[in-house]
XYZ file of C-alpha atoms in Angstrom:
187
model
C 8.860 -20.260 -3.729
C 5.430 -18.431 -3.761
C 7.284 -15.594 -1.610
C 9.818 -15.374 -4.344
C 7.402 -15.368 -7.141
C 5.630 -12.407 -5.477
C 8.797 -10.261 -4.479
C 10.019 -10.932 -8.010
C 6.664 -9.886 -9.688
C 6.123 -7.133 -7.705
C 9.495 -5.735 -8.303
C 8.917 -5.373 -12.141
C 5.682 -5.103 -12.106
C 5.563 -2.406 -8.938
C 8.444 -0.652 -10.472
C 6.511 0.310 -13.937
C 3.657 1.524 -11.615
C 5.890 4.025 -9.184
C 7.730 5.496 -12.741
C 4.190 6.328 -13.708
C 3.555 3.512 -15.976
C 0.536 1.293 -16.393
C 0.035 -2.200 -17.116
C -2.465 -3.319 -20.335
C -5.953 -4.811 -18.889
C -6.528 -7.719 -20.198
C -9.532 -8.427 -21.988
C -10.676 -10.534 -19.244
C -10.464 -7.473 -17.351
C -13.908 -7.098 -18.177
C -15.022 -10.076 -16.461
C -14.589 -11.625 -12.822
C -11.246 -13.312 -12.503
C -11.379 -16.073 -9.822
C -7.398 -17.669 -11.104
C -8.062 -19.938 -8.348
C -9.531 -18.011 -5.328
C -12.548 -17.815 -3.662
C -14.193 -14.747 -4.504
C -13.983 -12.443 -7.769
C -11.976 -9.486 -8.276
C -14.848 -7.772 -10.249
C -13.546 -3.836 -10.090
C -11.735 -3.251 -13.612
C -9.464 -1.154 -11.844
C -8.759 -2.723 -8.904
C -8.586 -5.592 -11.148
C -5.458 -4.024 -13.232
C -3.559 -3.686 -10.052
C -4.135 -6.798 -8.549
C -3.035 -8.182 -12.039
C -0.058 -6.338 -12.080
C 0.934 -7.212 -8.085
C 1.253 -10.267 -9.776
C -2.712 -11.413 -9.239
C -2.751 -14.361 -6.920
C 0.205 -15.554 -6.395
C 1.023 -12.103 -6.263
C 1.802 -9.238 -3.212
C -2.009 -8.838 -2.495
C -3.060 -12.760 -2.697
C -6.586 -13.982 -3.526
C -9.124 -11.582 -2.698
C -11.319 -12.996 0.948
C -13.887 -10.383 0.200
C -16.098 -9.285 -2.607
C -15.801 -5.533 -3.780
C -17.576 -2.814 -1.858
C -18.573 0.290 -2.249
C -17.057 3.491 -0.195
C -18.825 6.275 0.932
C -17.875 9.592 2.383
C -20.211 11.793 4.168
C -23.005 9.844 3.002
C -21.902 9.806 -0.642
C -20.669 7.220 -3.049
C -16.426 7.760 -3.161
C -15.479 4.350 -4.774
C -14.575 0.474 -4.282
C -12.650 -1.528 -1.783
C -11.408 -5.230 -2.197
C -9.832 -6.865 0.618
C -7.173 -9.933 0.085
C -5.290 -12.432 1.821
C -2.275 -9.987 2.086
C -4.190 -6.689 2.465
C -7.107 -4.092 0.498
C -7.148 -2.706 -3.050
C -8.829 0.662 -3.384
C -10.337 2.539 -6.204
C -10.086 6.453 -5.370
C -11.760 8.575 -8.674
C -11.688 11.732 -7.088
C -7.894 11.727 -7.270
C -7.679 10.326 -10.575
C -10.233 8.530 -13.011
C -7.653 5.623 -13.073
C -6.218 5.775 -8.888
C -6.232 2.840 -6.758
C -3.881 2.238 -3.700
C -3.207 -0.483 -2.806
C -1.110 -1.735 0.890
C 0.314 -4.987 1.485
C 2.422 -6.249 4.251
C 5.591 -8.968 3.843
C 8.836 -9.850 6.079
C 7.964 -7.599 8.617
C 7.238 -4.251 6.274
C 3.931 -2.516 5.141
C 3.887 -1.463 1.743
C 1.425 1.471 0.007
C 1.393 1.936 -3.548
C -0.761 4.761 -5.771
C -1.321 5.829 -8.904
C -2.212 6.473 -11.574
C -3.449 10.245 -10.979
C -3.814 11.180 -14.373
C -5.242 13.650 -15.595
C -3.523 15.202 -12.791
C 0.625 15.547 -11.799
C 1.559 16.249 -9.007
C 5.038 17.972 -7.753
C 5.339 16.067 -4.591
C 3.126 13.890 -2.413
C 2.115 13.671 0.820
C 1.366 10.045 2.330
C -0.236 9.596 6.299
C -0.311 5.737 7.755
C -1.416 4.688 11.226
C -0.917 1.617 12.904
C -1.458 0.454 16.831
C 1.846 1.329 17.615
C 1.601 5.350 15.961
C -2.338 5.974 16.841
C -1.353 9.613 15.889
C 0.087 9.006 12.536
C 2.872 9.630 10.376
C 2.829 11.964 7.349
C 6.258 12.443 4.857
C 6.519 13.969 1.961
C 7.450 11.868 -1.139
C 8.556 12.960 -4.915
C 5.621 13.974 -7.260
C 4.313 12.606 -10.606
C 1.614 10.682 -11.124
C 2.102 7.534 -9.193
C 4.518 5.768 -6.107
C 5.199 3.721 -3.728
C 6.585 3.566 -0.134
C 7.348 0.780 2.344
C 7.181 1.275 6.269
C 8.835 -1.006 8.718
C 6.038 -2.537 10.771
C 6.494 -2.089 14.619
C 3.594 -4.320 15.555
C 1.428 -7.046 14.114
C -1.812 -4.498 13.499
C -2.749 -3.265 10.360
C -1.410 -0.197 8.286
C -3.615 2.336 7.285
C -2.585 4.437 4.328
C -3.598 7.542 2.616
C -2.165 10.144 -0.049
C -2.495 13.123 -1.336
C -0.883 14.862 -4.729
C -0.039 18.513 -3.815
C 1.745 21.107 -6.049
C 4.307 23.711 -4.377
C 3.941 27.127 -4.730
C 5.802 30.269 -3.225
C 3.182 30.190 -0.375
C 3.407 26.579 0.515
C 1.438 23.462 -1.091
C -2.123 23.185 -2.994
C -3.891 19.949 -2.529
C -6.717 19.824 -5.101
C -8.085 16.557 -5.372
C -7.943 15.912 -1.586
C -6.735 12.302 0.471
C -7.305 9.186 -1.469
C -9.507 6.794 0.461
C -7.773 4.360 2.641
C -6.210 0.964 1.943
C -4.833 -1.231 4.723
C -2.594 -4.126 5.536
C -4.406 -7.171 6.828
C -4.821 -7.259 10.974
């Protein structure tokens, strides 16, 4: 039943997120939100998509960590959240609003982003590791401000996902904002 209840919410709710939508925050956004699990989810916007994965009965699960803060180089980048099911990320250099998220069920790994606004994008491209493709993977996905992708997993390691909103020109693609930070399916 619970698997249900999160395919089924993360359909709808996943769907209006890949199109580019966004989901109201609640007004106890603003606030932790335990709904049952051990720590908080604290991060407004990592909160909004956890709440819209369908929170914790949802495709991420109750978070197992409290939120932490990213650096790059030395400097402050953003938040992390781990979960039962895999990490939340909030990415501001790619968007005020961008979190990715990755999740793993039935054998797949799924990576969802958004939203990017102020920025658009004409395409996107997404990279993933895993144990069994040290090297990597990149594809190129359709642009906007927001998707989603699922990978079949070929061994029981964690995903590691990243994206990037580029716009084509005549002389190939422009990649402003840079690679999101990463999110992850559990190990």
């Amino acid at each position: 039943m619970l698997s249900t209840k999160r395919r089924l919410t993360g359909v709808v709710l996943g769907s209006l997120l890949a199109l580019g939508g966004t989901a109201a925050v609640p007004a106890a956004a603003q606030t932790p939100a335990r709904a049952g699990c051990g720590s908080a989810v604290n991060e407004p916007h990592i909160y909004q998509r956890w709440s819209a994965l369908g929170g914790a009965g949802g495709w991420l699960g109750c978070p197992t960590s409290y939120t932490k803060d990213v650096y790059l180089n030395g400097a402050y980048a953003g938040k992390r959240q781990y979960f039962t099911y895999g990490t939340a990320t909030w990415s501001p250099r790619q968007g005020s609003n961008m979190v990715v998220a990755a999740w793993e069920d039935r054998g797949y790994a799924y990576f969802n982003w958004g939203t990017t606004a102020p920025y658009r994008y004409d395409s996107f491209l997404v990279r993933w590791t895993s144990a069994s493709d040290p090297g990597g993977t990149q594809r190129e996905f359709g642009g906007g401000t927001a998707g989603r992708i699922r990978v079949r997993e070929q061994n029981t390691g964690a995903y590691v996902f990243v994206v990037e909103g580029c716009d084509i020109g005549t002389f190939g693609h422009t990649c402003r904002q840079g690679w999101t930070l990463k999110a992850s399916t559990p190990n």
